[in-house]
XYZ file of C-alpha atoms in Angstrom:
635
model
C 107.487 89.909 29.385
C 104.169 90.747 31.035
C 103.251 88.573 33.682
C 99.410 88.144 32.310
C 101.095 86.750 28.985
C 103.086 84.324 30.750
C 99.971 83.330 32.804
C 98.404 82.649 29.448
C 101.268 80.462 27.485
C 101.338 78.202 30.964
C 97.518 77.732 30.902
C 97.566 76.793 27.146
C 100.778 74.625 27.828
C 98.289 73.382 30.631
C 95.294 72.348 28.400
C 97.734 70.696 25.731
C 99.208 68.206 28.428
C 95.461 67.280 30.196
C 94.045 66.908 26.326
C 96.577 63.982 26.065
C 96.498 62.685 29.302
C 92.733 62.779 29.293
C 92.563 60.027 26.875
C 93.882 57.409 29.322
C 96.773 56.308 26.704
C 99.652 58.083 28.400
C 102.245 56.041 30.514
C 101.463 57.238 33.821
C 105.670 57.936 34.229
C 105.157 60.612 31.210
C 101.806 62.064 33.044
C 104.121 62.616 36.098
C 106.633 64.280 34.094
C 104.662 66.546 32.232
C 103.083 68.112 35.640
C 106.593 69.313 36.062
C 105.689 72.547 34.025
C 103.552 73.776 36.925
C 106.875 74.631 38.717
C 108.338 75.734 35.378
C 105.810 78.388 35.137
C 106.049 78.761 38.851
C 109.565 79.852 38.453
C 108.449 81.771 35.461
C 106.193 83.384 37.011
C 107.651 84.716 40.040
C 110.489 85.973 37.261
C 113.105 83.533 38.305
C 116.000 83.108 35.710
C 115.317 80.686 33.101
C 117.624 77.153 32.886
C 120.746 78.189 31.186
C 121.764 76.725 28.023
C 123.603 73.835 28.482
C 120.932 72.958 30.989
C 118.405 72.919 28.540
C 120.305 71.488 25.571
C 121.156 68.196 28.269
C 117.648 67.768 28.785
C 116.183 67.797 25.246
C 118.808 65.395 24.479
C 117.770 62.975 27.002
C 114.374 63.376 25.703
C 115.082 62.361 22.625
C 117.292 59.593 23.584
C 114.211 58.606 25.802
C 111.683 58.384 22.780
C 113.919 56.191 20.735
C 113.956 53.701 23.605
C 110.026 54.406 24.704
C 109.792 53.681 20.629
C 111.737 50.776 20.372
C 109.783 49.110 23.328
C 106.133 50.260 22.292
C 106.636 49.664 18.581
C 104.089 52.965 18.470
C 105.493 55.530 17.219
C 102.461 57.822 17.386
C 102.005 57.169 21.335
C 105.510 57.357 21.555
C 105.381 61.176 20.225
C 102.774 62.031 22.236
C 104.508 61.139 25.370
C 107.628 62.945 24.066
C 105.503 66.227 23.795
C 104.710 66.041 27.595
C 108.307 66.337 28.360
C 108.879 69.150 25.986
C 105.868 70.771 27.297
C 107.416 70.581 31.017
C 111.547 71.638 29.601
C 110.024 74.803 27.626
C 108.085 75.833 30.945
C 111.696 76.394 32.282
C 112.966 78.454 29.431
C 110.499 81.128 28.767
C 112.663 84.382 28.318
C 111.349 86.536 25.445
C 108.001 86.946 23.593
C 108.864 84.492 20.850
C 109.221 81.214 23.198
C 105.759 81.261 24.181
C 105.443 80.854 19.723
C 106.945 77.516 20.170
C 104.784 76.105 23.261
C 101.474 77.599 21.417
C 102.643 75.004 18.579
C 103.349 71.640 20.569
C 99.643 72.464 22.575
C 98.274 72.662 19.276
C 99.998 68.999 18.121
C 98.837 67.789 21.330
C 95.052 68.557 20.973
C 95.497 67.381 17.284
C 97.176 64.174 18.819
C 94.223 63.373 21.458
C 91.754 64.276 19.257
C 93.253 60.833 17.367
C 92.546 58.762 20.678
C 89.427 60.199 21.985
C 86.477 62.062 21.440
C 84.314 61.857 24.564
C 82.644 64.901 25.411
C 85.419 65.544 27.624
C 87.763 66.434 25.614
C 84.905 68.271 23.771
C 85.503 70.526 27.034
C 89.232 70.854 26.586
C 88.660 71.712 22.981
C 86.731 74.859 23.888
C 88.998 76.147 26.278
C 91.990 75.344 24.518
C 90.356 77.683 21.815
C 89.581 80.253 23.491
C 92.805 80.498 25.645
C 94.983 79.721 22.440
C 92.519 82.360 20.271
C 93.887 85.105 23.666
C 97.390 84.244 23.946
C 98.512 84.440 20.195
C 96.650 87.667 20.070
C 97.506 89.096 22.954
C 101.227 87.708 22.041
C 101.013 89.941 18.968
C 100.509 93.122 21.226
C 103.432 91.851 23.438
C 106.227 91.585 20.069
C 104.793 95.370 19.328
C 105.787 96.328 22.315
C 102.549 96.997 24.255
C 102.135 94.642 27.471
C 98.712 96.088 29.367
C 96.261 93.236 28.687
C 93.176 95.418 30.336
C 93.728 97.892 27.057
C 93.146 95.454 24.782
C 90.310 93.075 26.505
C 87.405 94.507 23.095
C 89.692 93.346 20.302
C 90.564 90.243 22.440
C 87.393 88.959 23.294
C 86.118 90.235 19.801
C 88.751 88.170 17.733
C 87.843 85.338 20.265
C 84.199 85.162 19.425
C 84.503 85.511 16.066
C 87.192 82.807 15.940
C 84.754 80.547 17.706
C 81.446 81.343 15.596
C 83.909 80.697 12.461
C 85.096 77.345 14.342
C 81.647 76.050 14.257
C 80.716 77.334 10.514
C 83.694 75.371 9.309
C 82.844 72.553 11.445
C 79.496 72.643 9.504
C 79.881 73.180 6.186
C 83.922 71.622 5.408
C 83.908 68.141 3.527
C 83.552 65.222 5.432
C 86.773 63.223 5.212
C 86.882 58.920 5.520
C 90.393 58.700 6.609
C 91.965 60.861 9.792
C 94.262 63.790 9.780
C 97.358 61.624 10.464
C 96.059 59.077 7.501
C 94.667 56.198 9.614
C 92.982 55.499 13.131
C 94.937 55.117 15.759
C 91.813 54.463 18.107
C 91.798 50.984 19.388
C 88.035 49.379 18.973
C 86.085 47.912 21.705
C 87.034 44.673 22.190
C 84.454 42.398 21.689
C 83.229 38.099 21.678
C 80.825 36.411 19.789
C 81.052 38.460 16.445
C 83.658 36.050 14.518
C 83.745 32.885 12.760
C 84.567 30.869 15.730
C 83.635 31.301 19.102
C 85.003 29.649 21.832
C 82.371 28.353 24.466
C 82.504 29.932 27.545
C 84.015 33.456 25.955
C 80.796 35.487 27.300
C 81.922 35.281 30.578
C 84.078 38.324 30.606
C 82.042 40.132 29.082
C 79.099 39.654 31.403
C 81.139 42.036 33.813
C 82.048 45.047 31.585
C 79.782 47.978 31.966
C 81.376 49.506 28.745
C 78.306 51.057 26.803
C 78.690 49.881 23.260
C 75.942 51.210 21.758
C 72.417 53.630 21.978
C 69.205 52.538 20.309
C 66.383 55.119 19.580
C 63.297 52.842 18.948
C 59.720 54.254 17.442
C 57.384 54.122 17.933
C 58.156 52.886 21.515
C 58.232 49.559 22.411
C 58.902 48.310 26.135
C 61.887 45.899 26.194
C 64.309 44.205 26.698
C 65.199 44.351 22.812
C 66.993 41.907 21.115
C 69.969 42.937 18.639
C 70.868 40.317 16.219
C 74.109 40.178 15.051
C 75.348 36.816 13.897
C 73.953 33.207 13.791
C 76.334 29.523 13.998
C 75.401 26.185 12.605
C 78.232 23.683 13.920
C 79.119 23.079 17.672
C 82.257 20.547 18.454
C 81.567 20.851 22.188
C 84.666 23.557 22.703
C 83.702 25.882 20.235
C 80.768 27.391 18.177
C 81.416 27.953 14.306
C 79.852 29.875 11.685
C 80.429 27.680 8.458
C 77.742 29.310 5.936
C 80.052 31.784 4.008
C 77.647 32.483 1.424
C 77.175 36.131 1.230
C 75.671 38.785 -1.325
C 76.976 42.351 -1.644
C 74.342 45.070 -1.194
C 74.964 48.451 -2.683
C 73.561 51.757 -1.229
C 70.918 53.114 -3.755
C 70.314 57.231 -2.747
C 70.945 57.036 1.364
C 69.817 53.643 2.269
C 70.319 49.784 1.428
C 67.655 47.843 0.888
C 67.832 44.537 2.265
C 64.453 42.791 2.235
C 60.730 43.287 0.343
C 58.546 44.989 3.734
C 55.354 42.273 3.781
C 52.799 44.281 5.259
C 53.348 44.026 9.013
C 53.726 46.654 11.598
C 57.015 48.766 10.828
C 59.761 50.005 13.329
C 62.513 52.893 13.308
C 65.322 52.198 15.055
C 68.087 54.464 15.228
C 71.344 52.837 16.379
C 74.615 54.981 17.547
C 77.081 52.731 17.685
C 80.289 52.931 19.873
C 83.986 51.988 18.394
C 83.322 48.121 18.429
C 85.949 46.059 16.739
C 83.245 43.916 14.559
C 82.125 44.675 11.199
C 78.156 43.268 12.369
C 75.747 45.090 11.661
C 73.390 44.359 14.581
C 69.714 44.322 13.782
C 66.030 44.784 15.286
C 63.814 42.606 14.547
C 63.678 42.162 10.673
C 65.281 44.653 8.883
C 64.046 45.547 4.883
C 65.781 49.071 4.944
C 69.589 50.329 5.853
C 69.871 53.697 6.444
C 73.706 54.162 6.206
C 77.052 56.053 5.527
C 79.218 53.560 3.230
C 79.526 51.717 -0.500
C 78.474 48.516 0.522
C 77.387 46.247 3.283
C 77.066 42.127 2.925
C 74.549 40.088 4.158
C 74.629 36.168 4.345
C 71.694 33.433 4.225
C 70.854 34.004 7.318
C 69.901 37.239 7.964
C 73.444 38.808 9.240
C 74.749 41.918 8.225
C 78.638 43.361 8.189
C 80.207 45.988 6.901
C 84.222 46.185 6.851
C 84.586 49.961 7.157
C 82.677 50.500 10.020
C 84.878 48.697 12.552
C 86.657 49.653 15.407
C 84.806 53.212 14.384
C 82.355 55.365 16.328
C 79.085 54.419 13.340
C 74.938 55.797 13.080
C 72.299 53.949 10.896
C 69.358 53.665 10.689
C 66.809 50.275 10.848
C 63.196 50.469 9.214
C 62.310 46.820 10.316
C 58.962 44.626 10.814
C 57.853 42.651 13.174
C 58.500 38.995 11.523
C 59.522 35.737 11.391
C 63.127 35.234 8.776
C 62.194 32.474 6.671
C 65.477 31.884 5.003
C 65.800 28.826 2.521
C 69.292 27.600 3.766
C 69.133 23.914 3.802
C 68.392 22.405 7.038
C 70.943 19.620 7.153
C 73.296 22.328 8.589
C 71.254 23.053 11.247
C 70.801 19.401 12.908
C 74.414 18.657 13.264
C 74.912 17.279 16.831
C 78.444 16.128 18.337
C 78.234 12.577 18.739
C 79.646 12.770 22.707
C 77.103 14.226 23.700
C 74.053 10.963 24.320
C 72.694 12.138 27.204
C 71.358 15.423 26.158
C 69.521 13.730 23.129
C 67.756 11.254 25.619
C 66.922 14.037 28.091
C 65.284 16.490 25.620
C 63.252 12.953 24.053
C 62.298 12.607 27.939
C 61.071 16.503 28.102
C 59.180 16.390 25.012
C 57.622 12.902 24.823
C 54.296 14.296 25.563
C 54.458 16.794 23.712
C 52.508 16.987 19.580
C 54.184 19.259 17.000
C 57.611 20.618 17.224
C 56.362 24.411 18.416
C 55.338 22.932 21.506
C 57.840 20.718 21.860
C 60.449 23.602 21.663
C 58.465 25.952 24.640
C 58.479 22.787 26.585
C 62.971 22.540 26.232
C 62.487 26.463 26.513
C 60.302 26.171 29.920
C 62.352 23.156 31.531
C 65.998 25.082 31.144
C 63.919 28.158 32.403
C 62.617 26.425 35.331
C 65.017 23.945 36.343
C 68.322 25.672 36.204
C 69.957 28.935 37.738
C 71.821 32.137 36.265
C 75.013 32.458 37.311
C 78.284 33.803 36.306
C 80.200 31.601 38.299
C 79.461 28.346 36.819
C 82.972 27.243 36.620
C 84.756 25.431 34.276
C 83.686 21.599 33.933
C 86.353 19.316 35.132
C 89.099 18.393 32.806
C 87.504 16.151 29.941
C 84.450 15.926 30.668
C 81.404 17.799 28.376
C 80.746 20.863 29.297
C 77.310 21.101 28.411
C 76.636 17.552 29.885
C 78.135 19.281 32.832
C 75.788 22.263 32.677
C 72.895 19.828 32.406
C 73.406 16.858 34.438
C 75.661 18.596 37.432
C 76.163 22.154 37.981
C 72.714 23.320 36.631
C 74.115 26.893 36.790
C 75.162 29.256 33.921
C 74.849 31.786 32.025
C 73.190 32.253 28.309
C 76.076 30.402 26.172
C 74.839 27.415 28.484
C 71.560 28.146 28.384
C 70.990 29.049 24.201
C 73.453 25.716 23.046
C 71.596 23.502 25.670
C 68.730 24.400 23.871
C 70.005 24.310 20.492
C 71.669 20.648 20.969
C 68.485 19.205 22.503
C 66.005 20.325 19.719
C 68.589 19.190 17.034
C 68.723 15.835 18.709
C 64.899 15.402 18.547
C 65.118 16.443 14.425
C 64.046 20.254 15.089
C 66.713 22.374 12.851
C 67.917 25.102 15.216
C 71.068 27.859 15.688
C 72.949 29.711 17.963
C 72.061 33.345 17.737
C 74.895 35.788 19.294
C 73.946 39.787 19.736
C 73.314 42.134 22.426
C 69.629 42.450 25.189
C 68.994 45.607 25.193
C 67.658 46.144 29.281
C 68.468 49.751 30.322
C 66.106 52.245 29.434
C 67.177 55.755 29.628
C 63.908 57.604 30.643
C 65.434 61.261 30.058
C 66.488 60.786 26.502
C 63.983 57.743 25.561
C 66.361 55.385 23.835
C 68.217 52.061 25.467
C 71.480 51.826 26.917
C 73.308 48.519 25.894
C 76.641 47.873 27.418
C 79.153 44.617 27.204
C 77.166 43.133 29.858
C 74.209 42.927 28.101
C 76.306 40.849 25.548
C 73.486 37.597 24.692
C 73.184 34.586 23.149
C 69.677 32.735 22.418
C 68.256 29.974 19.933
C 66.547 30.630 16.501
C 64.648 27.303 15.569
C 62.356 26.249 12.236
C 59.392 25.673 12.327
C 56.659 25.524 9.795
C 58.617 27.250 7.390
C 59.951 30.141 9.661
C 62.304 30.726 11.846
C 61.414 31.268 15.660
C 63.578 32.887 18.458
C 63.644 31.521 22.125
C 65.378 32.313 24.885
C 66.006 30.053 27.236
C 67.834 31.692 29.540
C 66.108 32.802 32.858
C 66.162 36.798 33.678
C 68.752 37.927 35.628
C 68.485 41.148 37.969
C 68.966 44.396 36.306
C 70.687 47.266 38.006
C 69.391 50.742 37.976
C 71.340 53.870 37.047
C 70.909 57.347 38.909
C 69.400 59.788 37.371
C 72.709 62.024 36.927
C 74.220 58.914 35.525
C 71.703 58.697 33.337
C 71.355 62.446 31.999
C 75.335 62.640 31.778
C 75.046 59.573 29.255
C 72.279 61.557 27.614
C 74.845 64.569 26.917
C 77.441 61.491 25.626
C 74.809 60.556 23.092
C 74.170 63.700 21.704
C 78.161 65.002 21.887
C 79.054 61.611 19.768
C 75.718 61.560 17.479
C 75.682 65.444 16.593
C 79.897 66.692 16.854
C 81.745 63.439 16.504
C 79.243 62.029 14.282
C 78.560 64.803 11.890
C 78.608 63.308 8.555
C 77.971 64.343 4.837
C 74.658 63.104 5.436
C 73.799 65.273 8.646
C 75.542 68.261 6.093
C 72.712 67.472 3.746
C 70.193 66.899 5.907
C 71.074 70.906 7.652
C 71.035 72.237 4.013
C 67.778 70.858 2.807
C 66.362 72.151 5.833
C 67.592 75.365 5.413
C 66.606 75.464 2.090
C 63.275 74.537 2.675
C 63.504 71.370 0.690
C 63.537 68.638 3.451
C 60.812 66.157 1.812
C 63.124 66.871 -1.678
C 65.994 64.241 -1.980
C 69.521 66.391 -2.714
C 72.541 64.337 -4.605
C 75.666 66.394 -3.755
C 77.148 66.453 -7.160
C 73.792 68.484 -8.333
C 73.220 71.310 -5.669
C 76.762 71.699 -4.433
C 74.772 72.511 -1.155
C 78.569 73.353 0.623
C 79.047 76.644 -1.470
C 76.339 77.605 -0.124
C 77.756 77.882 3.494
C 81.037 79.032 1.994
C 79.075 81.793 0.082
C 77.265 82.717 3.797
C 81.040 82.425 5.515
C 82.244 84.927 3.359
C 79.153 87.326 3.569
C 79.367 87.038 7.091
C 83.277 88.024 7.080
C 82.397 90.793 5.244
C 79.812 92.447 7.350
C 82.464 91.827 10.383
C 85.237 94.174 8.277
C 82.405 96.143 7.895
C 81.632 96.323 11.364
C 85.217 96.190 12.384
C 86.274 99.317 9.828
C 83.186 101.307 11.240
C 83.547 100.986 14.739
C 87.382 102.242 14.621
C 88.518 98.502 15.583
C 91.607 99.604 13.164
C 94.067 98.182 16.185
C 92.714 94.221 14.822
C 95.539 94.865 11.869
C 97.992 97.017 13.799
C 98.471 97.399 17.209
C 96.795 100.102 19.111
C 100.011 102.186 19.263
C 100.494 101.812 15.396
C 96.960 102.867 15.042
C 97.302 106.146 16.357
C 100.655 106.714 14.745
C 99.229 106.205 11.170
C 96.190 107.863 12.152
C 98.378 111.006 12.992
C 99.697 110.853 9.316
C 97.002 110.269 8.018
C 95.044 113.189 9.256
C 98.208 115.556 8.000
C 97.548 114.478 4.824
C 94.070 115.810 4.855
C 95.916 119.331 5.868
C 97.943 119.525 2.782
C 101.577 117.636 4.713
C 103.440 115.512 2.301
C 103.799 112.169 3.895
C 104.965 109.385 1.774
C 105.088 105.404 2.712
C 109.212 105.972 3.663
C 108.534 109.198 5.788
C 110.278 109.037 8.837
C 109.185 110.320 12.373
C 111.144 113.374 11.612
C 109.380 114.092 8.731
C 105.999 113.406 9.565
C 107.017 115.751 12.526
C 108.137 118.588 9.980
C 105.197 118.125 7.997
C 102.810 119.031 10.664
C 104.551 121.953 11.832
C 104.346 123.105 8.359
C 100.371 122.860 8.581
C 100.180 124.941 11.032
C 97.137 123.446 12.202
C 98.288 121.443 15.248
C 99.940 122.286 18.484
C 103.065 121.645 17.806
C 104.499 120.726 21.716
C 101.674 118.141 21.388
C 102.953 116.760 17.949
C 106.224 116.710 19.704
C 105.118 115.048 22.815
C 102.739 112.245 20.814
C 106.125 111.081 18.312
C 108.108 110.959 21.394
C 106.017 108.702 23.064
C 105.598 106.654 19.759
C 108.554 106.371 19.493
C 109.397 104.701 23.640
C 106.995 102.443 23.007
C 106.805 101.703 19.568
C 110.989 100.963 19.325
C 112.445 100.881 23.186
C 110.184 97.842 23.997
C 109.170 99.669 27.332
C 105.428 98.413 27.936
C 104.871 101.120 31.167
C 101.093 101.189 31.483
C 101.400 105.414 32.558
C 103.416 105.813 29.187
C 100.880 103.909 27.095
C 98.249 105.991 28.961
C 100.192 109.343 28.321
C 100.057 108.639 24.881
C 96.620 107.923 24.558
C 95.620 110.872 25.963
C 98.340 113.016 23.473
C 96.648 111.220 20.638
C 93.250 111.737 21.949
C 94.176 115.703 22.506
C 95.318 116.046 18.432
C 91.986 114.570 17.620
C 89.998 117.020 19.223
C 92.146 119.866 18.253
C 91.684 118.688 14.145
């Protein structure tokens, strides 16, 4: 086989190991092995023998005897396939002897990319997806040239690079206007969510810690208009503290159904109104974290819930890359859930009542009374990560309070919350993310694990009132590169990952010129009308393709001029039929008496070397050309 085809089945065997091992599931043993193929194709290359048989046969048998006990270990089967491809990738690279093996590597990239595509979708393996197209687009057409018998790659570089581009441009048409699917090619996720704390029913006290270390970006927030932050993004509130442990014991919910493309949660009051788009990474919550106070949900799903006091969660989103939308206002919640839940106070825990009585005793009303907790925990005590854990049965908060002094915003926020419940003020623990990190270039926030919060919602005159008592700790600043690079992540995950149904909409009533004008999808089936441009646009490339004498993109170029040759002795009055042999078309022609006949002679001759022998000798092919090229000017 040509040496430029093999170069292009080990470069495609190339991108479908790196699209799996990209994704950072791979057992670094099976990453090792599959880098074997690189002297596979080394071999292959420099036209070494191939493996024998029973050489081969041995190895894919250990393979497979491999996956059952790589299966039986993981208890994942998918992973465990994917690993098994990597070997197969590396034991094919060792066996490449005729133009049909290079079929079966072309096949297990292609299951690879599908496979990684399952794991990831960073805009890395955006990268690999391109390539892989384009190399895999050049290889199985270039392969088709190669079975025909014609192996000069520098011939056929138009069609090639034509097919190519065209195979891209329909890629992305495709990409635009197919149905939007809920579940995955393979029929479920097998992406693992970001794991998260704070976000459940219970929530064990000192679980932030951990967190407070991860830069892992778990979301993006687009705010307008602009508001300097830090931002705060509510996700869920508790009501009962045992001293280990924060609970969430309110399960009263209400469903919320999705009327046209949003959910509306609230009545807007008249108060100053906020946009706030929110790009969401793989989390594995079902919050629905909210700025400020939220009246509209702009949303892909059925249904979302929402509880008494102002939370929001919706199952399907979880552990899954998510977009909506916030139209919010700047306001107090004034839920009506009754108070009693929100003055419960363990009853080991004397010494924090009598200090926050001590804090507040000059003090009149409870608003004041509540800034003055606020500015003592502030003032008195110290961020810290490394608080510690309290010694064994003792209180931890009394140890925050009366000994270490040092902590982080769990201490801080249930300090807070236990002292104002012990002088009669309802309050609750509020759990979410501070939103720090501005991203200058794109104008949106950054919020990462470490900017995981916790802070104190309290009631006062009939409203709710958030605090934070935690002091500021020192924010870090990103580079610039850093910061454009997360930039391109947005917009990769927001605008390719995150297409939805309601981006396809949003593209066709632009297009349309109806973007104020509200489309359903069951009235103006707004997909045909990409399909009906698809096909148009196929059409015009035939067109193109027929006119410019591209006839080679059905047959190979060799083929071409052979029924090219009949074809024009038809015109002359021959009698060629579909079964005419070479013979015949060559006694046909002679009967014309139009042609040279040596040059007839010499043209089916050369057909037939390369068209049957399999010889792919560039001077040949060229010899031919010019015989065909000499007929045509002679007609």
């Amino acid at each position: 086989m040509p040496g430029t085809y093999n170069l292009f089945t080990a470069l495609v065997a190339l991108i479908g190991n790196v699209s799996l091992m990209s994704t950072g599931e791979m057992d670094p043993v099976f990453s090792i092995i599959g880098t074997g193929l690189f002297w596979g194709y080394y071999r292959t290359l420099r036209r070494y023998p191939s493996l024998p048989k029973w050489a081969i046969g041995t190895l894919t048998s250990t393979t497979f005897i491999i996956f059952l006990i790589n299966l039986y270990i993981n208890r994942d089967l998918f992973i465990s396939v994917a690993q098994m491809t990597l070997i197969f990738q590396t034991i094919k690279s060792f066996d490449i002897k005729d133009p049909w093996d290079p079929l079966q590597v072309f096949f297990m990239s292609l299951l690879q990319l599908l496979m990684a595509s399952e794991l990831t979708n960073t805009i890395y393996f955006g990268i690999v997806f391109v390539v892989f197209v384009i190399f895999f687009v050049i290889s199985i057409v270039f392969g088709h040239f190669v079975k025909e018998g014609q192996g000069a790659f520098r011939l056929y570089q138009k069609p090639i690079v034509f097919i190519t581009i065209v195979t891209i441009i329909l890629t992305i048409a495709f990409f635009v206007s197919l149905p939007r699917f809920r579940s995955s090619l393979w029929g479920q996720s097998f992406s693992k969510g970001i794991k998260t704390s704070g976000f459940s029913d219970k929530v064990d006290f000192g679980s932030f810690e951990e967190l407070k270390l991860d830069e892992t970006v778990v979301m993006r927030i687009l705010i307008t208009p602009q508001v300097r932050g830090p931002h705060y993004l509510r996700g869920m509130t508790f009501d009962y503290f045992d001293t280990v442990a924060w609970y969430d014991t309110l399960k009263q919910s209400r469903k919320i159904f999705r009327t046209a493309d949003d959910f509306n949660v609230d009545v807007p009051p008249g108060a100053k109104k906020y946009e706030a788009e929110i790009y969401l990474e793989p989390i594995d919550t079902d919050v629905i974290f909210t700025f400020k106070r939220p009246y509209k949900i702009e949303a892909q799903g059925f249904f979302m819930r929402s509880d008494n006091a102002g939370s929001f969660y919706m199952k399907q989103k979880a552990s899954k890359r998510f977009f909506y939308k916030l139209y919010s206002i700047d306001s107090y919640y004034d839920d009506n859930v009754a108070m009693d839940s929100y003055l419960q106070f363990p009853d080991d825990t004397p010494s924090v009542k009598k200090m926050a009585e001590d804090i507040s005793a000059k003090s009149d009303g409870n608003l004041k009374k509540a800034e003055k907790i606020k500015e003592y925990l502030v003032s008195n005590y110290r961020y810290s990560l490394s608080a510690g854990n309290p010694p064994e049965g003792s209180n931890a908060i009394e140890y925050f309070l009366l000994k270490s002094k040092k902590g982080y915003c769990e201490h801080f926020a249930t300090a807070m919350v236990l002292m104002l419940r012990s002088i009669n003020i309802p309050a609750r623990l509020v759990t979410g993310f501070l939103s720090s990190q501005r991203n200058d270039i794109g104008n949106y926030y950054i919020v990462r694990q470490s900017d995981s919060h916790s802070w104190v919602e309290t009631f006062i005159d009939g409203r709710w009132i958030t605090f934070d008592p935690t002091p500021q700790a020192d924010i870090s600043r990103k580079s610039t590169l850093l910061l454009f690079l997360d930039m391109m992540r947005l917009n990769w995950n927001r605008y390719v990952v995150g297409f939805s149904s309601y981006d396809q909409k949003k593209a066709a009533n632009y297009l349309l010129g109806f973007s104020k004008i509200k489309i359903k999808l069951p009235e103006i089936p707004y997909a045909r009308i990409f399909l009906v441009v698809i096909v148009i646009f196929i059409l015009f490339i035939a067109y193109k393709t027929r006119k410019k004498g591209y006839v080679h993109l059905k047959y190979a170029a060799v083929s071409a001029e052979y029924i090219g040759l009949r074809k024009m002795i038809s015109r002359y009055g021959g009698k060629i039929t579909p079964s005419s042999t070479t013979d015949d078309v060559f006694k046909e022609a002679v009967k014309v008496e139009r042609f040279d006949t040596e040059e007839i002679k010499r043209f089916i001759d050369y057909y037939r070397l390369l068209r049957f022998s399999g010889r792919s000798d560039k001077d040949l092919l060229r010899d031919f050309l010019q015989s065909a090229k000499a007929l045509k000017k002679a007609e």
